[in-house]
Amino acid sequence: MTSHAPVTSLDGLVRAVLEHTAGGPLPKVAIARSAEGHVLQAGVEAFERGVAEPILIGDIDETKRIAEAGNLDISAFRTIEMTDDQQAVDEAVRLFREGEAQFIMKGLVSTAQLLKGVLNKKTGVPNPGSILSHVAAFESPVDGRLMLITDPGVNIAPSMQRKAEILKNSLDVARKLGMTRPKAAILAATEKINYPAMPATLDGDILTKMSRQGEFGDAEVLGPLSLDLAMSREVAACKRFDNPVAGCADILVTPNIEAGNILYKALSTLCGRTMAAVVVGSQVPVVVPSRGDTDASKFHSIALASLLAQRSQ
Amino acid sequence: MTSHAPVTSLDGLVRAVLEHTAGGPLPKVAIARSAEGHVLQAGVEAFERGVAEPILIGDIDETKRIAEAGNLDISAFRTIEMTDDQQAVDEAVRLFREGEAQFIMKGLVSTAQLLKGVLNKKTGVPNPGSILSHVAAFESPVDGRLMLITDPGVNIAPSMQRKAEILKNSLDVARKLGMTRPKAAILAATEKINYPAMPATLDGDILTKMSRQGEFGDAEVLGPLSLDLAMSREVAACKRFDNPVAGCADILVTPNIEAGNILYKALSTLCGRTMAAVVVGSQVPVVVPSRGDTDASKFHSIALASLLAQRSQ
């Protein structure tokens, strides 16, 4: 894989997309289905700021009405009439498979249906041996560094094996963001192995050992680790934790969906961080915005998916 | 139970303790074992600010050396020479049982040993039918309200039944803080029941129904709820969630220790919130500071335990 200059902020993420594009055609995002105000708004912003060009799949009359009501100019976008959810999903995947779109965004269809279409063995674009997982980029409230969290939204109670796949997916994203030797913290409630009471602590230890054996390539993996130790050099120093990952993690791997979702919401709602999130693990980056996400979050999610698409070619 | 004027901030918590004391004798905190610099410092600050008077149990020569090195005046405190961990724990519990101390604080002994001593059926002070749980008070980063989180540190993977007990303990704390009809959010990764994939969502639903049947007394309980919906009126309005708890929770009940611990650390390390934490559920409030806690956190934890002790009499 080519190595890239490190992306160190969300602004830097947008700049990196623009550098790739450099006046050429924009990466295209297939939106299934498009008749939704917030999604349209994010698509228009992405287009105007030069990070992606939407292809609208859905009820096009209704899409136009919503755009007009929201004062959104969608006249430049390709449109494909498709009012059935399944057909809209299949069309979005087909556009990617045939090189007409570079990534996909969820509109009015359900997340489950969209991801099922992506993973379909006949018509989809799965990555053999990989699983889908959710990765979000944000700027650390502690020291401003660009960091990743996974998995706040797709895998519910991952086994150690699935955590290894989730970790691999996030390391791939980190490398595409230019982190040359990404540092991942496998989070738990404590640094001590406590098995069988706390399986997350054993998972952290095993993943650390797998990493030392080279399982994850050029990376530093450390677990089990609590959140403060992963993020704060001050706490790491206070607890006398001397390891390249302690206080300096690039990636936070959460033990289960509740912990992941709560950390995601703590970062967005409590810390006011913009979260750029994408579902990775198949051949196509998928943007799955949720209602509670801010407009900035939806726009930066498109930018992240766009960069990942550019750097997957 | 007598109703109290609502405590709405950590400063208000300290003022409430001072009002109770009103120039009379301070609540006494038995520290097992005392030869630890940060614990001694918190004890001295608690004494100087009038929220509690330490009784030092431990290696007293060593305790004095540490106090001297840290420039801490412990000359006014009662001391009890006890260098064995088990004996120090038993002595602290005995002091409470016999009315010589009003609450207990962990010094150099292990949390497990301390809590075991508290729960001992012969020599301890368990509450029949209750379990121990960890509760922390903090000021919301969203709107400044005083809120509680439970359980970030004691119960690992509580069943629905144990969550009901954890909830009861936190409601008791909320009422002692003057919240007349406390509002509790049972957190999960989503608002939809998803069983058996996500047991936390079903637990939330069952606890909500139990509350409607009066199981938890004068309280509002709502679950499953995601963190942003529990804490932010703006998100609750955006998601059209119309319920007294949505956006206005007083208590956040986390689904497991990983989620609880990560939320606690997000509040303390990422949001810079002071956490006042105490272990409740027995007859005696127990302060169990952890290394990563700030001095302010240790002091306010003592103040919280002191108030709970005063309002349990």
Tab-separated table of N, CA, C and O in Angstrom, chain A residues 141-142 156 187-189 191 194 197-198 200 226-228 231-232 238-239 255-259 261-263 265-267 269-271 291-292, chain B residues 141-142 156 187-189 191 194 197-198 200 226-228 231-232 238-239 255-259 261-263 265-267 269-271 291-292:
chain	number	residue	atom	x	y	z
A	141	PRO	N	-10.785	15.257	22.435
A	141	PRO	CA	-11.020	16.390	23.339
A	141	PRO	C	-9.835	16.621	24.274
A	141	PRO	O	-9.736	17.682	24.877
A	142	VAL	N	-8.949	15.631	24.401
A	142	VAL	CA	-7.808	15.785	25.317
A	142	VAL	C	-6.695	16.591	24.654
A	142	VAL	O	-6.211	17.566	25.212
A	156	ILE	N	-22.503	-6.262	17.631
A	156	ILE	CA	-23.174	-6.116	18.918
A	156	ILE	C	-22.313	-6.589	20.089
A	156	ILE	O	-22.015	-5.825	20.993
A	187	LEU	N	-10.115	-1.539	24.536
A	187	LEU	CA	-10.669	-0.994	25.777
A	187	LEU	C	-11.362	-2.064	26.633
A	187	LEU	O	-11.941	-3.021	26.131
A	188	ALA	N	-11.299	-1.846	27.940
A	188	ALA	CA	-12.023	-2.658	28.916
A	188	ALA	C	-12.230	-1.763	30.134
A	188	ALA	O	-11.931	-0.572	30.088
A	189	ALA	N	-12.747	-2.352	31.226
A	189	ALA	CA	-12.998	-1.540	32.420
A	189	ALA	C	-11.771	-1.484	33.323
A	189	ALA	O	-11.768	-0.764	34.321
A	191	GLU	N	-7.147	-2.585	33.560
A	191	GLU	CA	-5.928	-3.021	32.858
A	191	GLU	C	-5.548	-4.445	33.226
A	191	GLU	O	-4.625	-5.000	32.661
A	194	ASN	N	-9.043	-10.275	33.959
A	194	ASN	CA	-10.010	-10.784	34.939
A	194	ASN	C	-10.939	-11.728	34.190
A	194	ASN	O	-11.959	-11.314	33.642
A	197	ALA	N	-14.663	-13.522	34.593
A	197	ALA	CA	-15.627	-12.470	34.957
A	197	ALA	C	-15.732	-11.394	33.878
A	197	ALA	O	-16.827	-10.954	33.530
A	198	MET	N	-14.596	-10.960	33.357
A	198	MET	CA	-14.594	-9.883	32.346
A	198	MET	C	-13.888	-10.365	31.080
A	198	MET	O	-12.683	-10.114	30.901
A	200	ALA	N	-13.741	-9.226	28.198
A	200	ALA	CA	-13.109	-8.155	27.421
A	200	ALA	C	-11.643	-7.991	27.797
A	200	ALA	O	-10.815	-7.612	26.965
A	226	SER	N	-8.039	0.913	30.011
A	226	SER	CA	-9.215	1.753	30.262
A	226	SER	C	-9.101	3.029	29.429
A	226	SER	O	-8.018	3.401	28.978
A	227	LEU	N	-10.236	3.688	29.220
A	227	LEU	CA	-10.294	4.833	28.303
A	227	LEU	C	-9.320	5.942	28.668
A	227	LEU	O	-8.649	6.514	27.803
A	228	ASP	N	-9.230	6.261	29.962
A	228	ASP	CA	-8.359	7.376	30.354
A	228	ASP	C	-6.888	7.056	30.059
A	228	ASP	O	-6.134	7.908	29.605
A	231	MET	N	-6.194	7.502	26.311
A	231	MET	CA	-6.285	8.836	25.714
A	231	MET	C	-5.432	9.903	26.363
A	231	MET	O	-5.138	10.911	25.741
A	232	SER	N	-5.084	9.730	27.628
A	232	SER	CA	-4.420	10.822	28.341
A	232	SER	C	-3.001	10.449	28.771
A	232	SER	O	-2.793	9.527	29.557
A	238	CYS	N	0.653	9.118	35.415
A	238	CYS	CA	0.252	8.995	36.822
A	238	CYS	C	0.145	7.528	37.231
A	238	CYS	O	0.532	7.138	38.322
A	239	LYS	N	-0.358	6.696	36.317
A	239	LYS	CA	-0.484	5.262	36.631
A	239	LYS	C	0.792	4.491	36.263
A	239	LYS	O	0.808	3.274	36.286
A	255	PRO	N	-15.400	-2.773	23.744
A	255	PRO	CA	-15.696	-4.197	23.957
A	255	PRO	C	-17.061	-4.656	23.450
A	255	PRO	O	-17.226	-5.834	23.170
A	256	ASN	N	-18.017	-3.768	23.353
A	256	ASN	CA	-19.352	-4.178	22.910
A	256	ASN	C	-20.084	-2.951	22.380
A	256	ASN	O	-19.612	-1.823	22.517
A	257	ILE	N	-21.245	-3.176	21.769
A	257	ILE	CA	-21.934	-2.075	21.090
A	257	ILE	C	-22.429	-1.027	22.080
A	257	ILE	O	-22.490	0.162	21.760
A	258	GLU	N	-22.792	-1.459	23.298
A	258	GLU	CA	-23.265	-0.477	24.276
A	258	GLU	C	-22.134	0.484	24.640
A	258	GLU	O	-22.310	1.705	24.649
A	259	ALA	N	-20.975	-0.076	24.945
A	259	ALA	CA	-19.831	0.765	25.296
A	259	ALA	C	-19.451	1.651	24.106
A	259	ALA	O	-19.156	2.842	24.267
A	261	ASN	N	-21.368	2.643	21.532
A	261	ASN	CA	-22.389	3.649	21.263
A	261	ASN	C	-22.362	4.756	22.306
A	261	ASN	O	-22.493	5.946	21.976
A	262	ILE	N	-22.176	4.382	23.562
A	262	ILE	CA	-22.137	5.373	24.642
A	262	ILE	C	-20.908	6.267	24.480
A	262	ILE	O	-20.989	7.483	24.662
A	263	LEU	N	-19.770	5.689	24.091
A	263	LEU	CA	-18.579	6.516	23.873
A	263	LEU	C	-18.768	7.451	22.674
A	263	LEU	O	-18.418	8.637	22.734
A	265	LYS	N	-21.607	8.661	21.578
A	265	LYS	CA	-22.547	9.712	21.981
A	265	LYS	C	-21.906	10.655	23.003
A	265	LYS	O	-22.217	11.849	23.020
A	266	ALA	N	-21.025	10.129	23.851
A	266	ALA	CA	-20.325	11.000	24.803
A	266	ALA	C	-19.451	11.986	24.024
A	266	ALA	O	-19.424	13.181	24.330
A	267	LEU	N	-18.765	11.480	23.007
A	267	LEU	CA	-17.905	12.354	22.203
A	267	LEU	C	-18.729	13.386	21.440
A	267	LEU	O	-18.373	14.566	21.395
A	269	THR	N	-22.259	14.255	21.829
A	269	THR	CA	-23.207	15.071	22.593
A	269	THR	C	-22.551	15.774	23.781
A	269	THR	O	-22.840	16.933	24.051
A	270	LEU	N	-21.680	15.062	24.511
A	270	LEU	CA	-21.099	15.673	25.710
A	270	LEU	C	-19.866	16.519	25.378
A	270	LEU	O	-19.651	17.566	25.958
A	271	CYS	N	-19.025	16.045	24.463
A	271	CYS	CA	-17.795	16.784	24.138
A	271	CYS	C	-17.971	17.667	22.907
A	271	CYS	O	-17.034	18.386	22.543
A	291	ARG	N	-30.045	9.715	12.658
A	291	ARG	CA	-30.824	10.940	12.829
A	291	ARG	C	-30.164	11.947	13.744
A	291	ARG	O	-30.207	13.155	13.511
A	292	GLY	N	-29.551	11.444	14.819
A	292	GLY	CA	-28.986	12.354	15.808
A	292	GLY	C	-27.704	13.050	15.341
A	292	GLY	O	-27.247	13.999	15.971
B	141	PRO	N	-22.198	17.960	31.250
B	141	PRO	CA	-21.520	18.851	30.303
B	141	PRO	C	-22.512	19.507	29.346
B	141	PRO	O	-22.176	20.489	28.698
B	142	VAL	N	-23.733	18.976	29.258
B	142	VAL	CA	-24.716	19.543	28.325
B	142	VAL	C	-25.382	20.765	28.941
B	142	VAL	O	-25.428	21.829	28.337
B	156	ILE	N	-20.420	-6.240	37.190
B	156	ILE	CA	-19.751	-6.445	35.900
B	156	ILE	C	-20.744	-6.573	34.744
B	156	ILE	O	-20.716	-5.802	33.805
B	187	LEU	N	-29.801	2.876	29.921
B	187	LEU	CA	-29.072	3.071	28.664
B	187	LEU	C	-28.893	1.779	27.866
B	187	LEU	O	-28.769	0.697	28.415
B	188	ALA	N	-28.878	1.946	26.548
B	188	ALA	CA	-28.568	0.859	25.618
B	188	ALA	C	-28.006	1.524	24.369
B	188	ALA	O	-27.792	2.739	24.351
B	189	ALA	N	-27.798	0.725	23.303
B	189	ALA	CA	-27.244	1.306	22.078
B	189	ALA	C	-28.342	1.820	21.158
B	189	ALA	O	-28.058	2.435	20.137
B	191	GLU	N	-33.008	2.747	20.927
B	191	GLU	CA	-34.295	2.878	21.624
B	191	GLU	C	-35.233	1.727	21.313
B	191	GLU	O	-36.306	1.629	21.902
B	194	ASN	N	-34.481	-5.048	20.894
B	194	ASN	CA	-33.827	-5.953	19.956
B	194	ASN	C	-33.360	-7.160	20.758
B	194	ASN	O	-32.261	-7.186	21.286
B	197	ALA	N	-30.747	-10.373	20.459
B	197	ALA	CA	-29.441	-9.843	20.060
B	197	ALA	C	-28.875	-8.856	21.092
B	197	ALA	O	-27.704	-8.909	21.433
B	198	MET	N	-29.733	-7.949	21.584
B	198	MET	CA	-29.266	-6.932	22.542
B	198	MET	C	-30.093	-7.021	23.828
B	198	MET	O	-31.082	-6.287	23.976
B	200	ALA	N	-29.724	-5.786	26.648
B	200	ALA	CA	-29.846	-4.518	27.377
B	200	ALA	C	-31.113	-3.772	26.972
B	200	ALA	O	-31.696	-3.041	27.774
B	226	SER	N	-30.721	5.724	24.314
B	226	SER	CA	-29.302	5.976	24.045
B	226	SER	C	-28.864	7.217	24.814
B	226	SER	O	-29.688	8.023	25.244
B	227	LEU	N	-27.550	7.364	24.987
B	227	LEU	CA	-27.016	8.411	25.862
B	227	LEU	C	-27.449	9.812	25.441
B	227	LEU	O	-27.821	10.639	26.280
B	228	ASP	N	-27.426	10.082	24.136
B	228	ASP	CA	-27.757	11.440	23.690
B	228	ASP	C	-29.224	11.775	23.973
B	228	ASP	O	-29.550	12.876	24.389
B	231	MET	N	-29.621	12.640	27.690
B	231	MET	CA	-28.982	13.844	28.228
B	231	MET	C	-29.324	15.134	27.518
B	231	MET	O	-29.176	16.200	28.093
B	232	SER	N	-29.727	15.061	26.255
B	232	SER	CA	-29.883	16.294	25.497
B	232	SER	C	-31.328	16.528	25.066
B	232	SER	O	-31.905	15.732	24.332
B	238	CYS	N	-35.287	16.527	18.450
B	238	CYS	CA	-34.994	16.187	17.053
B	238	CYS	C	-35.501	14.796	16.724
B	238	CYS	O	-36.020	14.542	15.645
B	239	LYS	N	-35.381	13.854	17.671
B	239	LYS	CA	-35.862	12.488	17.428
B	239	LYS	C	-37.339	12.331	17.817
B	239	LYS	O	-37.865	11.229	17.844
B	255	PRO	N	-25.498	-0.398	30.830
B	255	PRO	CA	-25.825	-1.822	30.696
B	255	PRO	C	-24.771	-2.783	31.225
B	255	PRO	O	-25.105	-3.911	31.566
B	256	ASN	N	-23.520	-2.365	31.293
B	256	ASN	CA	-22.471	-3.273	31.769
B	256	ASN	C	-21.291	-2.444	32.253
B	256	ASN	O	-21.243	-1.227	32.050
B	257	ILE	N	-20.331	-3.110	32.882
B	257	ILE	CA	-19.239	-2.358	33.522
B	257	ILE	C	-18.357	-1.663	32.492
B	257	ILE	O	-17.812	-0.589	32.764
B	258	GLU	N	-18.221	-2.260	31.287
B	258	GLU	CA	-17.385	-1.612	30.274
B	258	GLU	C	-18.026	-0.293	29.853
B	258	GLU	O	-17.359	0.747	29.790
B	259	ALA	N	-19.310	-0.324	29.558
B	259	ALA	CA	-20.007	0.899	29.166
B	259	ALA	C	-19.964	1.918	30.305
B	259	ALA	O	-19.744	3.112	30.087
B	261	ASN	N	-17.796	2.148	32.852
B	261	ASN	CA	-16.453	2.644	33.091
B	261	ASN	C	-16.015	3.617	31.999
B	261	ASN	O	-15.408	4.658	32.266
B	262	ILE	N	-16.345	3.281	30.748
B	262	ILE	CA	-15.990	4.155	29.627
B	262	ILE	C	-16.733	5.486	29.732
B	262	ILE	O	-16.163	6.552	29.493
B	263	LEU	N	-18.001	5.450	30.144
B	263	LEU	CA	-18.739	6.710	30.306
B	263	LEU	C	-18.165	7.533	31.453
B	263	LEU	O	-18.001	8.764	31.345
B	265	LYS	N	-15.079	7.521	32.536
B	265	LYS	CA	-13.795	8.055	32.097
B	265	LYS	C	-13.987	9.138	31.026
B	265	LYS	O	-13.214	10.085	30.948
B	266	ALA	N	-15.012	8.978	30.191
B	266	ALA	CA	-15.289	10.015	29.197
B	266	ALA	C	-15.674	11.299	29.917
B	266	ALA	O	-15.216	12.394	29.560
B	267	LEU	N	-16.507	11.188	30.948
B	267	LEU	CA	-16.917	12.369	31.702
B	267	LEU	C	-15.734	12.998	32.416
B	267	LEU	O	-15.567	14.224	32.412
B	269	THR	N	-12.170	12.310	32.034
B	269	THR	CA	-10.967	12.633	31.253
B	269	THR	C	-11.280	13.483	30.030
B	269	THR	O	-10.543	14.401	29.702
B	270	LEU	N	-12.383	13.172	29.318
B	270	LEU	CA	-12.661	13.911	28.084
B	270	LEU	C	-13.425	15.198	28.361
B	270	LEU	O	-13.194	16.216	27.724
B	271	CYS	N	-14.385	15.151	29.294
B	271	CYS	CA	-15.191	16.357	29.571
B	271	CYS	C	-14.651	17.140	30.765
B	271	CYS	O	-15.212	18.194	31.094
B	291	ARG	N	-6.908	5.379	41.477
B	291	ARG	CA	-5.683	6.152	41.260
B	291	ARG	C	-5.871	7.307	40.291
B	291	ARG	O	-5.334	8.387	40.476
B	292	GLY	N	-6.647	7.049	39.232
B	292	GLY	CA	-6.788	8.073	38.198
B	292	GLY	C	-7.663	9.249	38.625
B	292	GLY	O	-7.690	10.271	37.944
